[in-house]
Amino acid sequence: MNNYDVIIIGAGPIGLACGLEAQEAGLSYLILEKGCLVNSLYNYPANMTFFSTSERLEIGDVPFVSNNAKPTRAEALEYYRRVAVHRKLAIHLFETVESVTSQENLYQITTSKAQYSCKSIVIATGFYDIPYLMEVEGEDLPKVTHYYEEPHFYSMQNVLVVGANNSAVDAALETWRKGANVTMVVRSEGIGERVKYWAKPDIENRIKEGSIQAFFNSEVAAIRQHEVDIKTPEGIVTIPNDYVIAMTGYQPNLTFLEKMGIELSQDEIRKPFYDDKTQETNLPNVFLAGVICGGMNTHSLFIENSRVHATHIMDTLKKRFL
Ligand SMILES: Cc1cc2nc3c(=O)[nH]c(=O)nc-3n(C[C@H](O)[C@H](O)[C@H](O)COP(=O)(O)OP(=O)(O)OC[C@H]3O[C@@H](n4cnc5c(N)ncnc54)[C@H](O)[C@@H]3O)c2cc1C
């Protein structure tokens, strides 16, 4: 069958939550995911710990049992996979949604593999696909990454970590603990205020004692094979370098929404238009769910406070289609 009540784009935690609610409501649905199941979480650092407690990451009323108060990435992958498999969610993995058009009261979806039609669409595409670039010479060298995985690789190497939020702090501490010589370059004058309460004093003390060198109010100026230039308030500083871990953040693919005809705010946040009660956009029967709803403000919504979007959307669709 290629005709559905609702097609959900993205099998992140919120796309899965939407699938569970659609299934529960008796709507015909399909989740389309361009990567693996919970693709963003899969690409998070291997040793990452969530700031939320496990019950706040639960979907579809399935308990999330974690060994510790804060679950790890590995536990979250296990949890969401068990939920998807156990509930037999209809998901097509490794199938990218490329375009959406409308004809009469139906939407046509073209993916990398097939075509579908549906009465409604939920866009739950997250924000982890497009890294913010530093736009400096040498950023395209293979030694530069925007997706940090795990620390062992960097042992005994000169590592530059760019940024001062959670991902940067985790990367700096982990690689330093595995024997890397770590330098941080931070645009602001200190470590980010949102850094996890147990990691902030750790990184600040490592910097204070000189174990990790940090340049604040500074930016990367150029990257070369064996060194980097850092623009500091005192002028350009050049240091030896083997690898750059650029934890400069990510942005949602808002062009995808614009191409569909979804209105965005005109300011720098480019927040998509949607109704707070139903999550419906300016396009009839096209809904937004999860972190994508915040536009460029990717910190306002996360798993624990956007799970509820699934219920709002499927309650609306139940009334319309059943
Ligand atoms: C390091 C880190 C730690 C975090 N810790 C927490 C935490 O403790 N608690 C919390 O609540 N949140 C946390 N978050 C935020 C949370 O992970 C995100 O808010 C969450 O992933 C959002 O879920 P989502 O389903 O909206 O988007 P995502 O999980 O990003 O899922 C979107 C999915 O859509 C897919 N997709 C995109 N475009 C297409 C397309 N065209 N076709 C098909 N599929 C597509 C992507 O591959 C992806 O799988 C953390 C984030 C990071 C980076």
Short mmCIF file of C-alpha atoms and ligand atoms in Angstrom, two decimals:
data_model
loop_
_atom_site.label_atom_id
_atom_site.label_comp_id
_atom_site.label_asym_id
_atom_site.label_seq_id
_atom_site.Cartn_x
_atom_site.Cartn_y
_atom_site.Cartn_z
CA MET A 1 0.00 0.00 0.00
CA ASN A 2 1.39 3.40 -0.94
CA ASN A 3 -1.51 5.47 0.35
CA TYR A 4 -1.67 6.51 4.00
CA ASP A 5 -3.63 8.67 6.41
CA VAL A 6 -0.34 10.07 7.64
CA ILE A 7 3.32 9.87 6.66
CA ILE A 8 5.85 10.79 9.33
CA ILE A 9 9.21 12.10 8.13
CA GLY A 10 12.03 11.19 10.53
CA ALA A 11 12.46 8.21 12.89
CA GLY A 12 13.96 10.15 15.77
CA PRO A 13 12.38 9.83 19.22
CA ILE A 14 9.58 12.23 18.27
CA GLY A 15 8.86 10.63 14.89
CA LEU A 16 8.61 7.30 16.71
CA ALA A 17 6.30 8.85 19.32
CA CYS A 18 4.07 10.06 16.46
CA GLY A 19 4.09 6.57 14.92
CA LEU A 20 3.04 5.01 18.24
CA GLU A 21 0.17 7.49 18.63
CA ALA A 22 -0.96 6.94 15.02
CA GLN A 23 -0.90 3.18 15.54
CA GLU A 24 -2.85 3.51 18.80
CA ALA A 25 -5.42 5.73 17.06
CA GLY A 26 -5.93 3.22 14.23
CA LEU A 27 -4.65 5.57 11.52
CA SER A 28 -2.74 4.10 8.57
CA TYR A 29 0.77 5.50 8.84
CA LEU A 30 4.36 5.08 7.67
CA ILE A 31 7.56 6.51 9.10
CA LEU A 32 10.27 7.40 6.56
CA GLU A 33 13.84 7.77 7.81
CA LYS A 34 16.85 8.71 5.73
CA GLY A 35 19.36 6.98 8.02
CA CYS A 36 19.25 4.26 10.64
CA LEU A 37 16.69 4.13 13.44
CA VAL A 38 17.06 7.20 15.71
CA ASN A 39 19.77 8.37 13.33
CA SER A 40 20.68 11.54 15.27
CA LEU A 41 21.16 9.64 18.53
CA TYR A 42 23.23 7.06 16.68
CA ASN A 43 25.55 9.85 15.56
CA TYR A 44 25.93 11.36 19.06
CA PRO A 45 29.27 10.80 20.85
CA ALA A 46 29.61 7.14 21.85
CA ASN A 47 29.96 7.83 25.59
CA MET A 48 27.33 10.56 25.77
CA THR A 49 25.05 10.79 28.82
CA PHE A 50 21.66 12.48 28.53
CA PHE A 51 20.84 15.39 30.84
CA SER A 52 17.27 14.10 31.15
CA THR A 53 16.35 11.25 33.46
CA SER A 54 15.18 8.16 31.59
CA GLU A 55 11.45 8.48 32.35
CA ARG A 56 11.47 11.89 30.62
CA LEU A 57 12.69 10.26 27.40
CA GLU A 58 9.95 7.62 27.36
CA ILE A 59 7.53 7.39 24.45
CA GLY A 60 4.25 5.50 24.04
CA ASP A 61 4.06 4.80 27.80
CA VAL A 62 6.83 2.21 27.53
CA PRO A 63 9.06 2.33 30.62
CA PHE A 64 12.71 3.26 29.97
CA VAL A 65 14.81 1.43 32.54
CA SER A 66 18.30 2.79 32.95
CA ASN A 67 21.07 1.68 35.32
CA ASN A 68 21.71 5.25 36.39
CA ALA A 69 19.60 8.36 36.91
CA LYS A 70 20.80 9.75 33.56
CA PRO A 71 20.74 7.24 30.71
CA THR A 72 23.56 6.85 28.20
CA ARG A 73 23.40 6.95 24.42
CA ALA A 74 23.83 3.16 24.32
CA GLU A 75 20.83 2.70 26.64
CA ALA A 76 18.74 5.13 24.59
CA LEU A 77 19.56 3.30 21.33
CA GLU A 78 18.56 0.03 23.01
CA TYR A 79 15.35 1.57 24.37
CA TYR A 80 14.08 3.17 21.15
CA ARG A 81 14.98 0.06 19.13
CA ARG A 82 13.12 -2.21 21.55
CA VAL A 83 10.08 0.07 21.42
CA ALA A 84 10.08 0.20 17.59
CA VAL A 85 10.54 -3.56 17.19
CA HIS A 86 8.20 -4.62 19.99
CA ARG A 87 5.40 -2.35 18.79
CA LYS A 88 6.03 -3.38 15.17
CA LEU A 89 6.18 0.23 14.02
CA ALA A 90 5.93 0.66 10.23
CA ILE A 91 9.25 2.27 9.34
CA HIS A 92 11.27 2.43 6.15
CA LEU A 93 14.91 3.11 7.01
CA PHE A 94 17.58 4.54 4.70
CA GLU A 95 14.92 6.21 2.57
CA THR A 96 15.27 9.99 2.24
CA VAL A 97 12.25 12.19 1.61
CA GLU A 98 13.28 14.37 -1.29
CA SER A 99 10.18 16.35 -2.17
CA VAL A 100 6.56 16.89 -1.27
CA THR A 101 3.86 18.17 -3.59
CA SER A 102 0.10 18.44 -3.21
CA GLN A 103 -2.76 17.54 -5.50
CA GLU A 104 -6.37 18.08 -4.52
CA ASN A 105 -6.60 16.83 -0.92
CA LEU A 106 -3.61 14.52 -1.08
CA TYR A 107 0.12 14.99 -0.63
CA GLN A 108 2.60 13.17 -2.87
CA ILE A 109 5.91 12.25 -1.31
CA THR A 110 8.94 11.35 -3.41
CA THR A 111 11.76 9.56 -1.64
CA SER A 112 15.10 8.15 -2.72
CA LYS A 113 13.31 4.84 -3.31
CA ALA A 114 9.59 5.27 -4.00
CA GLN A 115 6.51 7.50 -4.18
CA TYR A 116 3.69 7.68 -1.68
CA SER A 117 0.49 9.60 -1.27
CA CYS A 118 -1.09 10.57 2.03
CA LYS A 119 -3.77 12.75 3.54
CA SER A 120 -1.42 14.32 6.07
CA ILE A 121 2.27 14.68 6.90
CA VAL A 122 4.21 15.04 10.13
CA ILE A 123 7.66 16.57 9.75
CA ALA A 124 9.92 15.44 12.60
CA THR A 125 13.29 15.98 10.96
CA GLY A 126 15.21 17.34 13.97
CA PHE A 127 18.26 19.61 13.78
CA TYR A 128 21.35 17.39 13.63
CA ASP A 129 21.98 17.22 9.88
CA ILE A 130 23.72 20.48 9.07
CA PRO A 131 26.70 21.58 11.18
CA TYR A 132 27.48 25.27 11.57
CA LEU A 133 30.69 25.83 9.66
CA MET A 134 33.54 27.99 10.95
CA GLU A 135 34.10 29.12 7.36
CA VAL A 136 37.89 29.17 7.70
CA GLU A 137 40.69 28.00 5.45
CA GLY A 138 41.39 24.29 6.00
CA GLU A 139 37.97 23.39 7.44
CA ASP A 140 37.56 20.82 4.66
CA LEU A 141 40.73 18.91 5.64
CA PRO A 142 39.99 15.29 6.67
CA LYS A 143 41.44 15.97 10.13
CA VAL A 144 38.48 18.28 10.92
CA THR A 145 35.25 16.75 12.20
CA HIS A 146 31.92 18.21 13.24
CA TYR A 147 30.74 14.87 14.65
CA TYR A 148 32.85 13.63 17.55
CA GLU A 149 32.58 9.89 18.19
CA GLU A 150 34.91 8.58 20.87
CA PRO A 151 38.22 9.50 22.54
CA HIS A 152 40.71 6.64 22.04
CA PHE A 153 41.49 7.69 18.47
CA TYR A 154 42.90 11.02 19.72
CA SER A 155 45.27 9.56 22.30
CA MET A 156 48.74 11.22 22.27
CA GLN A 157 47.61 13.71 19.58
CA ASN A 158 47.38 17.51 19.57
CA VAL A 159 43.64 18.12 19.56
CA LEU A 160 41.83 21.42 19.14
CA VAL A 161 38.25 21.46 20.41
CA VAL A 162 36.14 24.36 19.15
CA GLY A 163 33.16 25.49 21.25
CA ALA A 164 32.20 25.55 24.92
CA ASN A 165 28.83 23.84 25.16
CA ASN A 166 28.01 20.27 26.17
CA SER A 167 29.43 18.50 23.14
CA ALA A 168 32.66 20.49 23.18
CA VAL A 169 33.15 20.02 26.91
CA ASP A 170 32.52 16.26 26.68
CA ALA A 171 34.96 15.97 23.76
CA ALA A 172 37.64 18.01 25.55
CA LEU A 173 37.39 16.09 28.83
CA GLU A 174 37.18 12.65 27.23
CA THR A 175 40.10 13.11 24.83
CA TRP A 176 42.23 14.70 27.57
CA ARG A 177 41.49 11.71 29.85
CA LYS A 178 42.69 9.38 27.08
CA GLY A 179 46.00 11.19 26.81
CA ALA A 180 45.39 13.83 24.14
CA ASN A 181 47.02 17.25 24.41
CA VAL A 182 43.85 19.35 24.33
CA THR A 183 43.37 23.03 23.50
CA MET A 184 39.96 24.70 23.44
CA VAL A 185 38.98 27.72 21.37
CA VAL A 186 35.93 29.50 22.72
CA ARG A 187 34.22 32.50 21.15
CA SER A 188 32.70 33.71 24.43
CA GLU A 189 34.43 34.61 27.69
CA GLY A 190 33.65 31.37 29.52
CA ILE A 191 32.25 27.84 29.43
CA GLY A 192 28.59 27.73 28.35
CA GLU A 193 25.88 28.17 30.98
CA ARG A 194 23.93 25.16 29.66
CA VAL A 195 26.78 22.72 30.25
CA LYS A 196 25.69 19.76 32.41
CA TYR A 197 26.08 20.62 36.11
CA TRP A 198 28.53 17.79 36.71
CA ALA A 199 30.72 18.59 33.68
CA LYS A 200 31.05 22.38 34.12
CA PRO A 201 33.23 22.40 37.28
CA ASP A 202 35.24 19.51 35.85
CA ILE A 203 36.22 21.42 32.69
CA GLU A 204 36.71 24.72 34.54
CA ASN A 205 39.08 23.08 37.00
CA ARG A 206 41.03 21.32 34.23
CA ILE A 207 41.49 24.71 32.53
CA LYS A 208 42.40 26.44 35.81
CA GLU A 209 45.06 23.86 36.66
CA GLY A 210 46.47 24.11 33.10
CA SER A 211 45.76 20.51 32.06
CA ILE A 212 43.62 21.79 29.20
CA GLN A 213 44.60 25.06 27.54
CA ALA A 214 41.74 27.38 26.62
CA PHE A 215 41.61 30.52 24.50
CA PHE A 216 38.50 32.52 25.35
CA ASN A 217 37.12 35.42 23.26
CA SER A 218 38.92 33.66 20.42
CA GLU A 219 38.24 32.03 17.07
CA VAL A 220 39.96 29.61 14.73
CA ALA A 221 41.59 31.66 11.96
CA ALA A 222 43.10 28.92 9.75
CA ILE A 223 43.72 25.18 9.81
CA ARG A 224 46.73 23.55 8.15
CA GLN A 225 47.97 19.96 8.11
CA HIS A 226 50.19 20.26 11.20
CA GLU A 227 49.11 23.49 12.92
CA VAL A 228 46.25 25.91 13.49
CA ASP A 229 46.07 29.69 13.77
CA ILE A 230 43.91 31.05 16.56
CA LYS A 231 42.71 34.66 16.58
CA THR A 232 42.96 35.75 20.23
CA PRO A 233 42.53 39.19 21.84
CA GLU A 234 46.35 39.30 21.96
CA GLY A 235 46.71 38.53 18.24
CA ILE A 236 47.22 35.39 16.16
CA VAL A 237 48.62 32.37 18.05
CA THR A 238 49.85 29.35 16.07
CA ILE A 239 49.95 25.96 17.79
CA PRO A 240 50.80 22.44 16.62
CA ASN A 241 47.73 20.41 15.70
CA ASP A 242 46.80 16.92 14.53
CA TYR A 243 42.98 17.02 14.77
CA VAL A 244 40.20 19.59 15.07
CA ILE A 245 36.92 18.64 16.74
CA ALA A 246 34.56 21.48 15.80
CA MET A 247 31.61 21.34 18.17
CA THR A 248 30.04 24.47 16.73
CA GLY A 249 26.44 23.27 16.79
CA TYR A 250 23.93 22.18 14.19
CA GLN A 251 21.03 23.75 12.34
CA PRO A 252 17.75 22.30 11.08
CA ASN A 253 17.08 21.93 7.37
CA LEU A 254 14.63 24.81 7.09
CA THR A 255 15.01 24.96 3.31
CA PHE A 256 13.14 21.65 3.19
CA LEU A 257 10.19 23.31 4.96
CA GLU A 258 10.35 26.43 2.80
CA LYS A 259 10.33 24.37 -0.40
CA MET A 260 7.11 22.75 0.78
CA GLY A 261 5.56 26.18 1.34
CA ILE A 262 5.72 26.29 5.14
CA GLU A 263 5.99 29.86 6.41
CA LEU A 264 8.92 30.84 8.63
CA SER A 265 9.30 33.93 10.81
CA GLN A 266 11.26 36.74 9.17
CA ASP A 267 13.72 37.20 12.08
CA GLU A 268 16.95 35.26 12.60
CA ILE A 269 15.15 32.42 14.47
CA ARG A 270 13.17 31.55 11.30
CA LYS A 271 10.62 29.78 13.46
CA PRO A 272 8.15 27.83 11.33
CA PHE A 273 4.53 28.86 11.65
CA TYR A 274 2.32 26.32 13.43
CA ASP A 275 -0.69 26.24 15.71
CA ASP A 276 0.42 25.57 19.32
CA LYS A 277 -2.59 23.37 20.04
CA THR A 278 -2.53 21.13 16.97
CA GLN A 279 1.04 21.58 15.62
CA GLU A 280 -0.51 22.23 12.18
CA THR A 281 1.42 24.55 9.84
CA ASN A 282 -0.04 27.02 7.35
CA LEU A 283 -0.42 24.03 4.99
CA PRO A 284 -3.57 22.06 5.76
CA ASN A 285 -2.82 18.66 7.35
CA VAL A 286 0.93 19.27 7.45
CA PHE A 287 2.22 19.17 11.04
CA LEU A 288 5.55 19.77 12.77
CA ALA A 289 6.82 17.74 15.71
CA GLY A 290 9.94 17.77 17.85
CA VAL A 291 12.95 19.99 17.81
CA ILE A 292 12.33 21.28 14.25
CA CYS A 293 9.47 23.42 15.65
CA GLY A 294 11.98 25.80 17.25
CA GLY A 295 13.56 26.86 13.94
CA MET A 296 17.11 28.07 14.53
CA ASN A 297 16.45 28.09 18.27
CA THR A 298 17.43 24.44 18.63
CA HIS A 299 17.66 24.54 22.43
CA SER A 300 14.04 25.41 23.22
CA LEU A 301 12.64 21.96 22.40
CA PHE A 302 14.10 18.56 23.09
CA ILE A 303 12.79 15.05 23.62
CA GLU A 304 11.30 15.52 27.06
CA ASN A 305 9.26 18.64 26.25
CA SER A 306 8.23 17.77 22.69
CA ARG A 307 6.97 14.19 23.14
CA VAL A 308 3.56 15.73 23.69
CA HIS A 309 3.41 16.96 20.06
CA ALA A 310 2.61 13.38 19.02
CA THR A 311 -0.60 13.34 21.07
CA HIS A 312 -1.68 16.79 19.88
CA ILE A 313 -1.25 15.81 16.22
CA MET A 314 -2.86 12.38 16.35
CA ASP A 315 -5.83 13.65 18.42
CA THR A 316 -6.44 16.16 15.63
CA LEU A 317 -6.08 13.57 12.87
CA LYS A 318 -8.39 11.12 14.67
CA LYS A 319 -11.11 13.75 14.65
CA ARG A 320 -10.54 14.52 10.97
CA PHE A 321 -10.04 11.10 9.43
CA LEU A 322 -11.75 8.49 11.63
C1 LIG B 1 24.68 15.64 22.60
C2 LIG B 1 23.19 15.82 22.79
C3 LIG B 1 22.60 15.51 24.01
C4 LIG B 1 21.20 15.64 24.20
N1 LIG B 1 20.63 15.32 25.40
C5 LIG B 1 19.29 15.42 25.55
C6 LIG B 1 18.63 15.07 26.79
O1 LIG B 1 19.27 14.72 27.77
N2 LIG B 1 17.28 15.19 26.87
C7 LIG B 1 16.51 15.62 25.81
O2 LIG B 1 15.28 15.68 25.96
N3 LIG B 1 17.10 15.96 24.65
C8 LIG B 1 18.46 15.87 24.50
N4 LIG B 1 19.05 16.24 23.32
C9 LIG B 1 18.23 16.77 22.26
C10 LIG B 1 17.52 15.62 21.57
O3 LIG B 1 18.41 14.62 21.22
C11 LIG B 1 16.84 16.12 20.37
O4 LIG B 1 15.99 17.15 20.78
C12 LIG B 1 16.01 14.98 19.78
O5 LIG B 1 16.84 14.11 19.05
C13 LIG B 1 14.93 15.55 18.97
O6 LIG B 1 14.18 14.47 18.46
P1 LIG B 1 13.51 14.62 17.05
O7 LIG B 1 12.82 13.33 16.83
O8 LIG B 1 12.75 15.90 17.01
O9 LIG B 1 14.74 14.82 16.04
P2 LIG B 1 15.94 13.82 15.69
O10 LIG B 1 16.24 12.90 16.79
O11 LIG B 1 17.04 14.67 15.17
O12 LIG B 1 15.31 12.96 14.51
C14 LIG B 1 15.11 13.50 13.23
C15 LIG B 1 15.23 12.36 12.23
O13 LIG B 1 14.80 12.81 10.96
C16 LIG B 1 15.63 12.21 9.97
N5 LIG B 1 15.52 13.00 8.74
C17 LIG B 1 15.91 14.28 8.54
N6 LIG B 1 15.62 14.66 7.28
C18 LIG B 1 15.01 13.62 6.68
C19 LIG B 1 14.49 13.40 5.37
N7 LIG B 1 14.50 14.35 4.43
N8 LIG B 1 13.94 12.18 5.08
C20 LIG B 1 13.89 11.21 6.02
N9 LIG B 1 14.39 11.36 7.28
C21 LIG B 1 14.94 12.55 7.61
C22 LIG B 1 17.01 12.24 10.62
O14 LIG B 1 17.90 11.32 10.03
C23 LIG B 1 16.68 11.90 12.07
O15 LIG B 1 16.74 10.52 12.35
C24 LIG B 1 20.42 16.12 23.14
C25 LIG B 1 21.02 16.46 21.90
C26 LIG B 1 22.40 16.33 21.73
C27 LIG B 1 23.02 16.73 20.41
#
